[in-house]
XYZ file of C-alpha atoms in Angstrom:
394
model
C 0.000 0.000 0.000
C 1.144 3.551 -0.800
C 0.131 6.469 1.396
C 1.230 10.097 1.764
C 1.283 10.103 5.566
C 4.084 11.581 7.645
C 5.370 9.499 10.548
C 4.739 12.425 12.931
C 1.015 12.617 12.122
C -1.124 11.079 14.921
C -3.378 9.501 12.278
C -0.388 7.577 10.909
C -0.166 5.648 14.177
C -3.839 4.707 13.947
C -3.414 3.556 10.355
C -0.404 1.478 11.427
C -2.576 -0.262 14.029
C -5.111 -1.103 11.304
C -2.353 -2.680 9.211
C -0.944 -4.577 12.200
C -4.375 -5.996 13.007
C -4.887 -6.921 9.359
C -1.540 -8.705 9.213
C -2.386 -10.641 12.387
C -5.665 -11.968 10.996
C -5.640 -15.727 10.435
C -8.697 -15.714 8.169
C -6.804 -13.922 5.380
C -3.936 -15.244 3.294
C -2.401 -11.801 2.740
C -0.028 -9.311 4.335
C 0.149 -5.557 3.792
C 3.414 -3.652 3.437
C 3.047 0.142 3.695
C 5.186 2.689 1.852
C 4.954 6.260 3.224
C 5.603 8.823 0.459
C 4.743 12.250 1.901
C 4.648 15.419 -0.163
C 5.202 16.163 -3.832
C 6.848 12.827 -4.840
C 3.714 10.845 -3.977
C 1.760 11.038 -7.221
C 4.900 10.927 -9.361
C 5.902 7.595 -7.841
C 2.339 6.272 -7.849
C 1.741 7.190 -11.496
C 5.060 5.739 -12.613
C 4.289 2.457 -10.863
C 0.771 2.174 -12.238
C 1.907 3.023 -15.777
C 4.475 0.231 -15.595
C 1.974 -2.198 -14.029
C 4.116 -2.246 -10.880
C 1.846 -0.020 -8.808
C 0.645 -0.766 -5.281
C -2.347 -3.011 -4.631
C -3.954 -0.291 -2.506
C -3.250 3.433 -2.480
C -4.489 6.777 -1.222
C -6.027 9.172 -3.722
C -7.708 12.522 -3.644
C -11.327 12.580 -4.781
C -13.173 13.836 -7.872
C -10.897 14.754 -10.792
C -7.820 13.040 -9.346
C -9.556 9.719 -8.689
C -11.509 9.961 -11.936
C -8.270 9.886 -13.925
C -7.462 6.393 -12.611
C -11.047 5.153 -12.915
C -11.385 6.368 -16.512
C -8.160 4.543 -17.392
C -9.654 1.344 -15.897
C -6.897 1.149 -13.306
C -9.220 0.787 -10.309
C -11.438 -1.934 -8.888
C -15.106 -0.918 -8.688
C -16.466 -1.415 -5.178
C -20.068 -1.882 -6.292
C -19.937 -5.682 -6.054
C -18.497 -5.462 -2.546
C -21.276 -3.061 -1.537
C -23.883 -5.380 -3.042
C -22.503 -8.293 -0.994
C -22.334 -6.180 2.172
C -25.072 -3.519 2.011
C -24.592 -2.682 5.699
C -21.079 -1.476 4.904
C -22.330 0.994 2.301
C -25.209 2.094 4.543
C -22.774 2.915 7.349
C -21.342 5.952 5.509
C -22.624 9.444 6.140
C -24.786 10.835 3.302
C -22.796 12.316 0.445
C -19.321 11.116 1.432
C -19.131 8.658 -1.478
C -20.436 11.117 -4.090
C -17.013 12.470 -5.055
C -15.536 8.965 -5.185
C -17.687 7.778 -8.064
C -17.182 7.713 -11.807
C -19.745 6.605 -14.404
C -22.126 5.664 -11.570
C -19.674 3.280 -9.894
C -17.760 3.845 -6.634
C -13.994 3.387 -6.772
C -12.737 4.368 -3.309
C -13.811 4.727 0.309
C -12.793 7.530 2.651
C -11.351 7.184 6.127
C -11.752 10.818 7.131
C -13.598 13.927 6.106
C -12.285 17.486 5.953
C -13.790 20.943 5.636
C -12.167 24.369 5.540
C -13.076 26.730 8.372
C -11.878 29.905 10.023
C -9.982 29.140 13.219
C -9.312 31.968 15.655
C -7.257 32.609 18.776
C -9.729 33.182 21.615
C -7.089 34.869 23.789
C -6.335 37.533 21.176
C -10.022 38.113 20.439
C -10.804 38.470 24.139
C -7.861 40.821 24.740
C -9.084 43.226 22.064
C -12.798 42.668 22.804
C -13.414 41.233 19.343
C -16.349 39.121 18.175
C -15.739 36.319 15.638
C -16.745 37.846 12.277
C -19.933 36.646 10.629
C -19.668 38.970 7.625
C -16.873 40.353 5.473
C -17.544 43.846 6.818
C -17.120 42.531 10.369
C -13.927 40.793 9.266
C -12.539 44.068 7.902
C -13.309 45.732 11.228
C -11.469 42.983 13.108
C -8.493 43.306 10.752
C -8.271 47.075 11.263
C -8.310 46.750 15.053
C -5.660 44.024 14.993
C -3.312 45.835 12.602
C -3.714 49.047 14.621
C -2.422 47.078 17.612
C 0.385 45.505 15.557
C -1.168 42.021 15.636
C -1.039 39.931 12.448
C -4.670 39.120 11.548
C -4.128 35.943 9.499
C -1.478 33.267 9.519
C -1.340 33.041 5.743
C 1.180 31.971 3.140
C 1.356 31.652 -0.627
C 4.722 29.946 -1.143
C 2.784 26.694 -1.495
C 0.007 27.953 -3.810
C -2.809 25.671 -2.596
C -2.688 27.159 0.910
C -3.658 30.566 -0.475
C -6.052 29.113 -3.048
C -8.298 27.464 -0.449
C -8.821 30.904 1.130
C -9.834 32.401 -2.223
C -12.161 29.508 -2.989
C -14.139 30.392 0.125
C -14.228 34.062 -0.909
C -15.396 33.176 -4.436
C -18.188 30.979 -3.082
C -19.439 33.630 -0.671
C -19.486 36.226 -3.455
C -20.883 34.214 -6.365
C -22.528 31.216 -4.738
C -22.237 27.712 -6.189
C -23.105 28.336 -9.832
C -19.876 29.937 -11.194
C -17.680 27.071 -9.956
C -20.240 24.396 -10.838
C -20.236 25.791 -14.392
C -16.435 25.585 -14.551
C -16.538 21.995 -13.289
C -19.088 21.102 -15.982
C -17.066 22.749 -18.741
C -19.592 25.492 -19.512
C -18.385 28.302 -17.242
C -15.844 31.098 -17.513
C -13.068 32.348 -15.266
C -14.085 35.840 -16.395
C -17.230 35.594 -14.266
C -17.472 38.726 -12.082
C -17.301 36.672 -8.875
C -13.817 35.367 -9.715
C -12.559 38.818 -10.706
C -13.968 40.324 -7.501
C -12.317 37.538 -5.509
C -8.948 38.611 -6.890
C -9.604 42.217 -5.849
C -10.713 41.098 -2.363
C -7.470 39.171 -1.881
C -5.466 42.221 -2.928
C -7.559 44.396 -0.605
C -6.800 42.079 2.319
C -3.113 42.074 1.402
C -3.010 45.877 1.258
C -4.813 46.202 4.608
C -2.067 44.137 6.242
C -4.278 41.114 6.875
C -1.399 38.808 5.963
C 2.196 38.631 7.224
C 4.568 40.877 5.281
C 6.569 37.890 4.071
C 3.499 35.794 3.148
C 4.863 34.966 -0.316
C 7.728 33.128 1.407
C 5.594 31.119 3.871
C 4.485 27.542 3.216
C 1.796 25.530 4.973
C 4.127 24.317 7.750
C 5.245 27.852 8.556
C 1.659 29.139 8.573
C 0.459 26.470 11.005
C 3.439 27.099 13.245
C 2.755 30.843 13.269
C -0.821 30.255 14.435
C 0.175 27.606 17.000
C 2.693 29.999 18.520
C 0.094 32.730 18.935
C 1.697 34.999 16.335
C -1.554 35.539 14.376
C -5.200 35.894 15.327
C -6.820 33.740 12.625
C -6.142 30.863 10.265
C -8.207 29.581 7.349
C -7.386 25.919 6.851
C -8.848 22.435 6.759
C -9.989 20.331 9.677
C -7.054 18.024 8.939
C -4.934 20.558 10.852
C -6.862 20.159 14.107
C -4.602 17.433 15.463
C -1.604 19.730 14.869
C -3.272 22.831 16.321
C -4.126 21.054 19.586
C -0.874 19.082 19.872
C 1.226 19.378 23.030
C 3.650 21.793 21.365
C 0.824 24.236 20.552
C 0.918 27.330 22.746
C -2.793 27.973 22.122
C -4.144 24.409 22.143
C -6.867 25.262 24.680
C -7.755 28.664 23.213
C -8.890 27.969 19.647
C -12.357 28.674 18.303
C -13.829 27.824 14.907
C -16.511 29.437 12.734
C -17.847 29.312 9.195
C -16.119 31.531 6.653
C -17.957 34.907 6.722
C -20.707 35.982 4.344
C -20.424 38.892 1.897
C -22.958 41.728 1.644
C -25.118 41.033 -1.430
C -23.147 37.828 -1.952
C -24.950 34.781 -3.324
C -23.095 32.287 -1.120
C -24.347 30.753 2.127
C -22.229 30.384 5.283
C -23.489 26.811 5.582
C -21.876 25.916 2.267
C -18.488 24.404 3.035
C -15.322 23.822 1.062
C -14.009 20.329 1.656
C -13.696 16.742 0.643
C -13.171 13.254 1.907
C -9.550 13.928 2.775
C -8.077 10.427 2.793
C -9.471 7.917 0.291
C -8.391 4.335 -0.295
C -8.617 2.811 -3.778
C -7.781 -0.696 -4.951
C -5.662 -1.338 -8.029
C -7.581 -3.275 -10.678
C -4.543 -5.578 -10.831
C -4.386 -6.180 -7.045
C -3.111 -9.628 -6.147
C -5.867 -10.386 -3.611
C -8.890 -8.171 -4.189
C -11.044 -9.696 -1.450
C -8.307 -9.150 1.134
C -7.870 -5.568 -0.076
C -11.594 -4.972 0.436
C -11.299 -6.341 3.972
C -8.598 -3.767 4.696
C -10.861 -0.966 3.442
C -13.631 -2.236 5.709
C -11.265 -2.074 8.664
C -10.292 1.543 7.930
C -13.998 2.451 7.884
C -15.053 0.321 10.868
C -16.553 1.888 13.997
C -13.496 0.877 16.035
C -11.028 2.857 13.952
C -13.376 5.646 12.906
C -13.880 6.383 16.598
C -10.129 6.511 17.165
C -9.594 8.705 14.102
C -12.017 11.223 15.626
C -11.061 10.915 19.278
C -7.302 10.626 18.958
C -6.641 12.296 15.636
C -9.255 15.049 15.725
C -10.533 14.175 12.233
C -14.199 14.032 11.252
C -15.451 10.428 10.855
C -17.053 9.287 7.604
C -19.539 6.827 9.090
C -22.635 7.415 11.196
C -21.142 7.545 14.642
C -21.994 9.107 17.993
C -18.739 10.268 19.516
C -17.827 10.269 23.190
C -17.538 13.952 24.214
C -15.142 12.994 26.982
C -12.670 11.580 24.466
C -13.129 13.722 21.372
C -11.210 17.029 21.073
C -13.435 19.998 21.873
C -12.399 21.687 18.628
C -13.569 18.668 16.625
C -16.871 18.633 18.496
C -17.336 22.360 17.901
C -16.683 21.974 14.184
C -19.028 18.985 13.935
C -21.808 21.138 15.398
C -21.108 23.817 12.798
C -21.273 21.409 9.870
C -24.424 19.695 11.148
C -26.357 22.392 9.262
C -24.359 21.933 6.066
C -26.378 22.737 2.951
C -23.741 22.031 0.342
C -20.158 20.828 0.009
C -17.951 21.989 -2.840
C -14.569 20.488 -3.548
C -11.143 22.104 -3.725
C -10.518 23.502 -7.185
C -7.245 21.624 -7.684
C -8.999 18.355 -6.837
C -12.280 18.883 -8.656
C -10.664 20.239 -11.824
C -7.716 17.850 -11.806
C -4.083 18.693 -11.273
C -3.398 20.475 -14.586
C -6.129 23.128 -14.498
C -6.343 23.062 -10.718
C -2.648 23.783 -10.276
C -2.878 26.575 -12.830
C -5.688 28.120 -10.755
C -3.498 27.929 -7.645
C -0.657 29.654 -9.467
C -3.078 32.276 -10.791
C -3.978 33.189 -7.212
C -0.299 33.289 -6.288
C 0.317 35.707 -9.174
C -2.592 37.947 -8.130
C -1.271 38.118 -4.578
C 2.139 39.030 -5.993
C 0.564 41.982 -7.815
C -0.885 40.817 -11.133
C -4.214 42.401 -12.117
C -7.080 39.938 -11.490
C -8.628 40.662 -14.900
C -5.378 39.763 -16.662
C -4.645 36.761 -14.465
C -8.087 35.194 -14.956
C -8.045 35.969 -18.677
C -4.828 33.957 -18.920
C -6.401 31.148 -16.877
C -9.394 31.171 -19.236
C -7.103 30.674 -22.244
C -5.151 27.934 -20.451
C -8.352 26.104 -19.447
C -9.804 26.234 -22.947
C -6.576 24.912 -24.465
C -6.392 21.989 -22.076
C -10.044 21.147 -22.536
C -9.804 21.370 -26.292
C -12.290 24.244 -26.509
């Protein structure tokens, strides 16, 4: 099995226990060997192996456009037969979590955790300056002005790794334009010249010019941004729930002082605060050429079992993918608070670089990076429009 986990991640230890239990089972004639490939090399190594028919039997994949690439190339095992044989397994998943793991009406992966992007804030800083968590963009601007006046960095934010900045802009674009502009892009009928995308670029430049971001934000990657927030050097952080286990770790100076809210609404915006950006964050797929497909399915069932889903939530701080009532005494308060927020979820939309695939998605991320570096939004999105049309054959 290939995964992208880092040894230091608490979830990695839970996954290792799943593998150890699998390897100890006497009812299966199979053993799993795990290869951790964190970071950028992951997909390069995975794709090279699959292309040469030497790929792993089981591997992690992002959802939607990324997974679809393997399914369309007939490189994955459909799970529909397994679901038909074990309908209780399929029924155990929360509604909607399998939607982005399907292609041509067949399901090709199962998730082990769920992630949404939210606005995390430092309760100590907000209390010190008598601030209220912002519900609207206007309230956010007010918070930013008070913080900058007192020489406090409003957002831990970086654009060295483009996706970290892009997820922020995807929330802005949704709150301004609602679901339709991005849905249209996903379906191949939309345009990056839609006013909501252009306005998003101007909003990001407005925030930059107001001092909402660190001065050196173009040099900060995701690790640096998380560290800045954990050390109390910024008041807010927009990131995914996958970061919860890091934010509340023992080395976090604010582990007991973090709040979480929905990304704010925009005046006259078409978006809804109960629409969330997110995805099933860790998905397991089975190679169509797997040596023992039935054993591979058993491993997937173990990752999604109540036993390990409970541990993933209680120990790792992730959101479980199955219907599960968590023990409040064992589950991180921040996870519980976020689960309450998403209980009213009206819609989930997926990260642009996942939904659109790596080619167009990465170009979007770099477009946002260019806008933050000073490029005019109209010019940047016009270039992205040309790039998208070329790569879609339009």
